[in-house]
XYZ file of C-alpha atoms in Angstrom:
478
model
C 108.159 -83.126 25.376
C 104.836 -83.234 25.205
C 104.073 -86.823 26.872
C 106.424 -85.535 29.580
C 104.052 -82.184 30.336
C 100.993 -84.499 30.321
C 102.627 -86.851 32.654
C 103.478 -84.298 34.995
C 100.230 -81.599 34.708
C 97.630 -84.163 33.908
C 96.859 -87.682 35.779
C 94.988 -90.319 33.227
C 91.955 -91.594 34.513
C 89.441 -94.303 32.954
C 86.212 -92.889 32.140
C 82.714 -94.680 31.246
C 81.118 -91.929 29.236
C 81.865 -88.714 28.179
C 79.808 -87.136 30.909
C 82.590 -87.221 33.520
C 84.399 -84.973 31.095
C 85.129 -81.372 32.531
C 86.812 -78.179 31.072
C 90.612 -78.709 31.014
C 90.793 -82.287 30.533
C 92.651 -83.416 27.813
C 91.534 -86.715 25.813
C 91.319 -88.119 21.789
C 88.459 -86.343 19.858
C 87.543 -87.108 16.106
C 88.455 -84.482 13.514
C 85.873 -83.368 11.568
C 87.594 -84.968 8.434
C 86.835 -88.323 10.216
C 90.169 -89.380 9.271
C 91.670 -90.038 12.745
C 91.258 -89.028 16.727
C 94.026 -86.150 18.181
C 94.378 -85.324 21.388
C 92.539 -82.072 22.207
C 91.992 -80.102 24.965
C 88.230 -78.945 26.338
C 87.857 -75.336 26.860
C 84.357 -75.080 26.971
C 80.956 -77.306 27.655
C 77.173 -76.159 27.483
C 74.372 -78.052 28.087
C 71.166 -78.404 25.487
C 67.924 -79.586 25.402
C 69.048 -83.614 24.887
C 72.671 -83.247 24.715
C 75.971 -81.564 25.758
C 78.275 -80.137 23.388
C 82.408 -79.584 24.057
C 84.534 -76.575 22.727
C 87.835 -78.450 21.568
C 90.930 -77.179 20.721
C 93.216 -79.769 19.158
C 96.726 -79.752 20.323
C 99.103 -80.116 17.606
C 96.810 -77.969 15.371
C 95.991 -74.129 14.041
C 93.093 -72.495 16.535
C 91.124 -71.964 13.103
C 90.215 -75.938 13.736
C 88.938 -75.358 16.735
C 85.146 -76.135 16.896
C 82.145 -77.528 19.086
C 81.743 -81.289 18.438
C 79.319 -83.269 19.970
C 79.702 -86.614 22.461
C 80.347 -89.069 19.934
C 83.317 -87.480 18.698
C 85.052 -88.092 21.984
C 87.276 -90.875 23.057
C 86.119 -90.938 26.810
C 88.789 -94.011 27.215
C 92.032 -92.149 27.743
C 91.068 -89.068 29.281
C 93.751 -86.658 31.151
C 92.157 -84.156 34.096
C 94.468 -81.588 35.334
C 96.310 -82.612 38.502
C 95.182 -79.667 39.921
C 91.596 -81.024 39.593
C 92.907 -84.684 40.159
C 89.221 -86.509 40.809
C 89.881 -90.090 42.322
C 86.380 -90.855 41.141
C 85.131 -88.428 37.927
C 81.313 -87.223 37.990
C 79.665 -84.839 36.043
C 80.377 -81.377 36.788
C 77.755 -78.883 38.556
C 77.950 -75.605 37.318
C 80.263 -73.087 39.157
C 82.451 -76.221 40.848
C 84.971 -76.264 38.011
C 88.205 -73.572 39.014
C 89.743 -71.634 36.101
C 92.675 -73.472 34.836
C 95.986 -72.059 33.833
C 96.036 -72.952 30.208
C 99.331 -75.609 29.489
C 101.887 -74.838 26.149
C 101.572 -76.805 23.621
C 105.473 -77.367 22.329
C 105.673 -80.980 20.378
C 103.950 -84.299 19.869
C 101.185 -85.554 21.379
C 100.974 -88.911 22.615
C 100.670 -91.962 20.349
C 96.462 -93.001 19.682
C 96.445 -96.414 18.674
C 92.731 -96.514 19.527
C 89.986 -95.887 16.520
C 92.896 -95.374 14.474
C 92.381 -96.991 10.666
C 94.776 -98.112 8.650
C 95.619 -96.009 6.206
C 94.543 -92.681 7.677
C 96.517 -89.573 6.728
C 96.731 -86.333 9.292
C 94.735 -83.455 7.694
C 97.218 -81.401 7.088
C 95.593 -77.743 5.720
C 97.493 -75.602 4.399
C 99.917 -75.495 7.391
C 104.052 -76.569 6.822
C 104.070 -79.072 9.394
C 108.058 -79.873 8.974
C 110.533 -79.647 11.949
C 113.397 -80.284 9.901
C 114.845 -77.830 6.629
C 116.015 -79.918 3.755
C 119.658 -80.996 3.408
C 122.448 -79.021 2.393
C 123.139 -80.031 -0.886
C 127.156 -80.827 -1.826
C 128.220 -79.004 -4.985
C 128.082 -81.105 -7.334
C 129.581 -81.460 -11.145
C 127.500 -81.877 -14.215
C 124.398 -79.260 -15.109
C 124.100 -77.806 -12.045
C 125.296 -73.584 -11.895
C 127.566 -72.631 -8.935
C 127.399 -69.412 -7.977
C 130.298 -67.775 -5.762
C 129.046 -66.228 -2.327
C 132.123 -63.928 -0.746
C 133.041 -65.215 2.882
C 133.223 -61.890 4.606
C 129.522 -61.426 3.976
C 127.825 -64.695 5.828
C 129.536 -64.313 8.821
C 126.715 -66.154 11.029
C 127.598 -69.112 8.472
C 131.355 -69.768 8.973
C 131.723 -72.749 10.821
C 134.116 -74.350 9.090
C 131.248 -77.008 7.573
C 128.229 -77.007 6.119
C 125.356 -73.919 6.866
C 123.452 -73.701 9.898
C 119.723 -75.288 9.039
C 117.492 -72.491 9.265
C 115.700 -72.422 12.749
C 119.024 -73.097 14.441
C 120.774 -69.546 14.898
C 119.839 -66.232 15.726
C 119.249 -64.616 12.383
C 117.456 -67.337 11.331
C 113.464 -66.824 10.952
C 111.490 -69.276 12.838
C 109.640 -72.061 11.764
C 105.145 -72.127 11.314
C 103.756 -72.553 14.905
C 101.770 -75.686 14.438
C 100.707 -75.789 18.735
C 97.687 -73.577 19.377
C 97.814 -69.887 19.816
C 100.244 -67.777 18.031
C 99.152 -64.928 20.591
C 102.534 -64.286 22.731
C 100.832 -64.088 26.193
C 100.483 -66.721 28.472
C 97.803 -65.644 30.277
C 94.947 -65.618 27.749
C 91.955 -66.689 28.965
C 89.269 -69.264 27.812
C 87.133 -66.591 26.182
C 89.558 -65.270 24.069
C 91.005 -68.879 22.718
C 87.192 -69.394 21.311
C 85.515 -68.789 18.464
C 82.645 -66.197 18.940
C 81.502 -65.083 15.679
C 79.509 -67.719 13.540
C 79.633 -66.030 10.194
C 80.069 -62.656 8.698
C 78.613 -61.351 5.257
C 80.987 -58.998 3.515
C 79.889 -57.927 0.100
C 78.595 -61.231 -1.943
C 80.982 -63.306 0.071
C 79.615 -64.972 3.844
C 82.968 -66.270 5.526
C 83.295 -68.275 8.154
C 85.860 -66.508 10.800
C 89.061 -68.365 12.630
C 89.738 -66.586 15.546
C 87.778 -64.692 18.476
C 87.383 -61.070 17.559
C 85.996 -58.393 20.360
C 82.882 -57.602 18.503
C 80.151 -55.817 20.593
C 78.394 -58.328 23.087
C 74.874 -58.179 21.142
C 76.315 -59.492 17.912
C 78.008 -62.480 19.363
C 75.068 -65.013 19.699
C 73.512 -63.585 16.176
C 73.898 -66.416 13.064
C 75.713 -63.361 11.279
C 77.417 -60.261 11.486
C 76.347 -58.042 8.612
C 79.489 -56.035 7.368
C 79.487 -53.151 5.019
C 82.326 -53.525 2.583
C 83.402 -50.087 1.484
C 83.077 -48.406 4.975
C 83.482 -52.106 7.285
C 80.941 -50.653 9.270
C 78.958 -54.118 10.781
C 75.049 -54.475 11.559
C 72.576 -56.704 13.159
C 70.884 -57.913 9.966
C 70.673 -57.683 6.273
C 68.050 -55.232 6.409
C 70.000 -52.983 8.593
C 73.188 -53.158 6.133
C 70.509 -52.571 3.491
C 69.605 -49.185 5.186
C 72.997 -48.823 5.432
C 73.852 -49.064 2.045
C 71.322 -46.316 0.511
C 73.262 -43.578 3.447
C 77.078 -44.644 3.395
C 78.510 -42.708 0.144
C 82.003 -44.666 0.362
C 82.545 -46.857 -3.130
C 86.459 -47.353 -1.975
C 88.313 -46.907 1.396
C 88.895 -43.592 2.500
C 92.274 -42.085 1.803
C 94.840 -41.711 -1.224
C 95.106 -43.808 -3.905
C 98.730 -44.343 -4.750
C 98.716 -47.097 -6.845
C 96.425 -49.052 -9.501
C 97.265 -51.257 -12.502
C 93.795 -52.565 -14.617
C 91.745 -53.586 -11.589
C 93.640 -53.666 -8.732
C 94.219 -50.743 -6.353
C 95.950 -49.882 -3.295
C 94.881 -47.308 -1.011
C 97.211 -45.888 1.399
C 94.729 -44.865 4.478
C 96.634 -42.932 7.935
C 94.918 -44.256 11.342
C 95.382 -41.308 12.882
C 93.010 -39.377 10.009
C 90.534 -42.135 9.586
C 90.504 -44.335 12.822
C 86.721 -45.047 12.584
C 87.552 -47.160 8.995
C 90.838 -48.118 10.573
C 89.449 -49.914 13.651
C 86.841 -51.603 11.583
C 89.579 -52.890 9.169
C 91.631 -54.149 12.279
C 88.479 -55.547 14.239
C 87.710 -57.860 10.228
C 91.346 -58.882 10.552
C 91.206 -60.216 14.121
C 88.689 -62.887 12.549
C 91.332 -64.290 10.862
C 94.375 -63.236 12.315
C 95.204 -64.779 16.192
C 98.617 -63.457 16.973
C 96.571 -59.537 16.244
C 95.796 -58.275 19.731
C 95.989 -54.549 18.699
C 92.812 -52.854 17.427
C 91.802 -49.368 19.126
C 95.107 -47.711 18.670
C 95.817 -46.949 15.012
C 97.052 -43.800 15.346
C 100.662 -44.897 14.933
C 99.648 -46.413 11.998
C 99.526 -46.433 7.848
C 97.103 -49.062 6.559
C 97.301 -50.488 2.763
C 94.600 -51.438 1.313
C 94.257 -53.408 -1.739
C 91.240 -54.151 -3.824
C 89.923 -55.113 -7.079
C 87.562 -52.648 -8.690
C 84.427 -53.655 -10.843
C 81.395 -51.079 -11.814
C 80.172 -51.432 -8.114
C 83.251 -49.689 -6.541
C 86.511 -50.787 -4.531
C 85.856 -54.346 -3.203
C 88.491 -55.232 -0.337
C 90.705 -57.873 -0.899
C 93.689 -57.912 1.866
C 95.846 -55.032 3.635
C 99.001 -54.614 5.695
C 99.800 -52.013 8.286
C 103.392 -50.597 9.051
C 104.274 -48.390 11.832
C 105.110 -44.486 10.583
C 108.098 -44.816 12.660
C 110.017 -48.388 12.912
C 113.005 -48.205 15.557
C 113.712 -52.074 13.906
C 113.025 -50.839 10.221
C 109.929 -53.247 9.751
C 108.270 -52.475 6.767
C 105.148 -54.728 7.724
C 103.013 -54.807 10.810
C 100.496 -56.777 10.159
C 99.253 -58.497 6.625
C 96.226 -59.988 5.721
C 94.365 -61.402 2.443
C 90.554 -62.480 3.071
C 89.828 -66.350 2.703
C 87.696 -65.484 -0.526
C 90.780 -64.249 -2.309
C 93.555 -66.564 -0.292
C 95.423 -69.089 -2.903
C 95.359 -66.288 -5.749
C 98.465 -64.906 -5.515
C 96.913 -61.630 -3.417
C 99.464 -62.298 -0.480
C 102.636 -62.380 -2.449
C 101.306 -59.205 -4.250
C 100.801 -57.213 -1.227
C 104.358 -58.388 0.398
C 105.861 -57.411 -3.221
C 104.242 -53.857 -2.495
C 105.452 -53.600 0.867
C 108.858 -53.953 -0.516
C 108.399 -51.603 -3.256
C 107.868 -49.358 -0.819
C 110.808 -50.293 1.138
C 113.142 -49.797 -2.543
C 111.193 -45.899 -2.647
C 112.523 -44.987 0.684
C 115.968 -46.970 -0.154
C 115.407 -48.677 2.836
C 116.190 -52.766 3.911
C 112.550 -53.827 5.250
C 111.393 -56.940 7.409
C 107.893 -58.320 8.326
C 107.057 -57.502 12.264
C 108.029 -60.715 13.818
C 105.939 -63.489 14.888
C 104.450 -64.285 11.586
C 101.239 -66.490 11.864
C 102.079 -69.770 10.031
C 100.400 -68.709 6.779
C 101.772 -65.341 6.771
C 105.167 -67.255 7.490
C 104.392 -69.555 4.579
C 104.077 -66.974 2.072
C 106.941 -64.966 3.312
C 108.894 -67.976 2.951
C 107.856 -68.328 -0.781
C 107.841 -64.517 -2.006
C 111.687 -64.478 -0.505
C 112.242 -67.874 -2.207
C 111.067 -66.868 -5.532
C 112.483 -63.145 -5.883
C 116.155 -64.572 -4.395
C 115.732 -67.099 -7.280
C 115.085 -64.697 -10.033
C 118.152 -62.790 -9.266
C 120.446 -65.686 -8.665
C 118.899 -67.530 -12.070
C 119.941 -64.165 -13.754
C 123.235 -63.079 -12.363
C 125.963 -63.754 -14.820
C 129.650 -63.626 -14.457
C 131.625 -60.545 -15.327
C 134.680 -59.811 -16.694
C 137.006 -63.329 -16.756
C 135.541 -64.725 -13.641
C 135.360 -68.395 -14.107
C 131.394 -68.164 -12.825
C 129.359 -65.762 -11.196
C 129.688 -64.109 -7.969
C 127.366 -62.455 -5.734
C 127.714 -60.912 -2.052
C 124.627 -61.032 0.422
C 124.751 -57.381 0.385
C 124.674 -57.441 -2.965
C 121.599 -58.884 -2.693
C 119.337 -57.205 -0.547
C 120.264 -54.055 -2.144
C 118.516 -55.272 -5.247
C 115.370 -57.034 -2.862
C 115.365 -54.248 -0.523
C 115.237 -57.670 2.091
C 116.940 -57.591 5.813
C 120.412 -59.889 5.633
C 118.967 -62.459 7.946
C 115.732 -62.649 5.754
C 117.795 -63.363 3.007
C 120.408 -65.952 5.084
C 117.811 -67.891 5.960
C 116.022 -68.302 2.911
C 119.121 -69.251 1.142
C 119.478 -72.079 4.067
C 116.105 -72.924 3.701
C 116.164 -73.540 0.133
C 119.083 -75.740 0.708
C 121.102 -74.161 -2.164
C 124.068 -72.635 0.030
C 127.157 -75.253 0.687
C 130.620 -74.690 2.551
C 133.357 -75.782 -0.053
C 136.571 -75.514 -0.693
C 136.831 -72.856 1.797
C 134.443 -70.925 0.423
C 130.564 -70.375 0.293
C 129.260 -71.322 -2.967
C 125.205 -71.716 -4.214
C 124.496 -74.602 -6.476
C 121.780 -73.872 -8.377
C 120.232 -76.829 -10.438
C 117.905 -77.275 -13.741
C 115.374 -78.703 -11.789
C 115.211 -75.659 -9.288
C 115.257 -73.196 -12.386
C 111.950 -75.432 -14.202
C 110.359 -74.986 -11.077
C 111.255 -71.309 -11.167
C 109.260 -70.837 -13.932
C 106.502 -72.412 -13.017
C 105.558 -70.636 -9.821
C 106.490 -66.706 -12.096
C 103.436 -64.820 -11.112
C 101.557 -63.494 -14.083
C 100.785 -60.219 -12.057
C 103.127 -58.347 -10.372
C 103.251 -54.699 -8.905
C 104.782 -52.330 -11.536
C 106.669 -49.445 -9.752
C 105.532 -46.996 -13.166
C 101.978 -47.520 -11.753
C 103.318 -46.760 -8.023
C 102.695 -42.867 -6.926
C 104.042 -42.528 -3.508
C 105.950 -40.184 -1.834
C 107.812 -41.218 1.762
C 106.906 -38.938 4.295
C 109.860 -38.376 7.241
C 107.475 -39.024 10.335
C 110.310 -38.240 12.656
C 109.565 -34.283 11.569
C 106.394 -34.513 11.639
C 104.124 -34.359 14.962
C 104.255 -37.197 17.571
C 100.754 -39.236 17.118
């Protein structure tokens, strides 16, 4: 797919040096690992005192690799140029000759780079699932492995008269990390918006490095960092603004109810319609890290979560997720976020178990807003995987059945989860098999040691949980 789209938008053309390189061309460029060249695309160039520098975004990659490398890290050798530029002879570019180009999906592979290429080298993968394919249905097999009986009438998407649909395949199916580019879902972004334009930000004793273009004010753009107050998210120009700052802003946690807290972790439940100054400022932070996020002035419609961990200095923000007061498609999450200082501690899965708590007080099935970004997806993928676990691992047979059976409904009553959520986690897991005429799961010792290993040591208690649902729909339109 993707050597087809270069062959037909982009021409190839031989370059000397990586001065006949313009915006829009596409051509290899090293990773900052050093571990290989990938094709990337050049969406920006600016000239320095002794040297030029190019704003690459690498094709088959996350935007949050995106970065300004300098001429040796180009491959000027195999360069593509937009046909609509199509130079017969490339020269540099003069400023203000180079036309705004329509920026090209990303969908597959890029072409092959045998060129610089060591043996050995490995893709940098990140944290991103890379995998196109779901594992194999398993066959249910005899020996230690537990089957569990699924009833027919309740997997209707799945009776084919074989084997399950691989997740990814069908409709109710959730879709797969985006591994190409942008997870925005417009097609007419514009350069500015696919770059970085924040070089660091300072929130409490942490200075993080953002992902993603956020629409900060102009005159903090070109600053080395944005100063940002961590109780109120108010930002400044410099540490001895925030300083100033600090001895006047009387905030020690975010502004709104507490409704939950457990030894030192809190959530705060905060409406965007009541406190849209701290709301706008929590959704401007998030932009930095989120790219599919494109909403930020309008949280009036809104109820924002906060969690934090609390210390003798106050609240100190850790992650949040919105939800719409009113959900025509019952989603129970807008948008969810954990800050890179507190990422790989088990904060995400925490906040998506709260979400559903809150989904099991208003006896309501819940689902994520869909398109996850690829981490989001990724830990979505693993809370669903381990809570579907528990239950099956648990479930025992009643009465004189043979084994134990279990309905889908059955289920997400007890997860509060949406039937496809839980469909395609089941096919994902590769546990659900057509036999015999029947669905069964086969459930074996190996998946049950690995079970236990991933059991979260904290978990959201619903004793500690002091919420009451409000019915929006009564209430005045925001």
């Amino acid at each position: 797919m993707m050597e087809r789209k270069l062959s037909e938008d982009y021409e190839e053309v031989p370059c000397d040096s990586a001065n006949a390189v313009v915006e829009g061309c596409r051509l290899p460029v090293l990773m900052r690992s050093g571990a290989e060249y990938q094709m990337a695309e050049i969406l920006s160039i600016k000239e320095l005192a002794a040297m030029r520098e190019y704003y690459v975004h690498f094709l088959d990659f996350n935007k949050r690799l995106d970065e300004w490398v300098d001429e040796k890290r180009l491959d000027p050798s195999k360069v593509f140029f937009p046909k609509k530029i199509s130079p017969s002879r490339p020269s540099s570019p003069v400023a203000g000759d180079v036309p705004t180009l329509p920026l090209l999906a990303t969908t597959s592979s890029t072409p092959s780079l045998n060129k610089k290429k060591k043996q050995g080298q490995k893709r940098p993968y990140d944290e991103i699932d890379r995998s196109s394919s779901q594992p194999p249905t398993p066959a249910p097999s005899p020996g230690p492995a537990t089957p569990i009986t699924l009833i027919k009438e309740e997997i209707p998407d799945l009776l084919s008269g074989g084997p399950a649909t691989p997740a990814g395949q069908g409709a109710a199916t959730t879709a797969g990390p985006r591994t190409t580019g942008s997870l925005m879902m417009h097609s007419n972004d514009d350069v500015v918006t696919r770059m970085k334009n924040i070089e660091m930000i300072e929130l409490g004793k942490h200075r993080i490095k953002p992902w993603y273009f956020a629409p900060y004010p102009q005159e903090l753009v070109h600053l080395p960092c944005i100063y940002i107050c961590e109780f109120c998210l108010k930002y400044r120009k410099s540490a001895k603004a925030l300083e100033r700052h600090l001895l006047k802003c009387k905030l020690r946690h975010p502004p709104g109810n507490e409704i939950y807290r457990k030894n030192n972790i809190s959530v705060f439940e905060i409406d965007g319609r009541k406190n849209k100054q701290y709301s706008q400022n929590l959704c401007l932070l998030a932009k930095l890290f989120l790219d599919h996020k494109t909403l930020y002035y309008d949280t009036d419609p809104f109820l924002f979560y906060v969690m934090t961990q609390l210390d003798n200095r106050g609240f100190h923000l850790v992650g949040y997720f919105s939800k719409e007061k009113e959900s025509s498609e019952d989603y129970n999450v807008a948008c969810i976020l954990t800050l890179p200082p507190y990422q790989r501690k088990g904060f995400g899965k925490l906040l998506i178990e709260f979400s559903y708590e809150l989904s099991k007080f208003e006896g309501k099935l819940g689902s994520p807003e869909k398109p996850l970004s690829d981490l989001g997806l990724l830990s979505y993928r693993s809370y669903w995987s381990h809570t579907i676990l528990g239950i099956l691992f648990t479930h025992k047979a009643s009465g004189d059945q043979e084994r134990p059976q279990i309905t889908i409904n059955e289920i997400c009553e007890l997860t509060s989860m949406k039937k496809e959520d839980v469909i395609s986690t089941l096919q994902t897991l590769g546990v659900i098999s057509y036999y015999k005429g029947g669905f069964v799961i086969v459930l074996t010792p190996e998946m049950g040691k690995n079970h236990e290993k991933s059991s979260r040591l904290t978990k959201i208690d619903p004793k500690h949980l002091h919420w009451t649902p409000k019915d929006w729909s009564k209430r005045a339109k925001w």
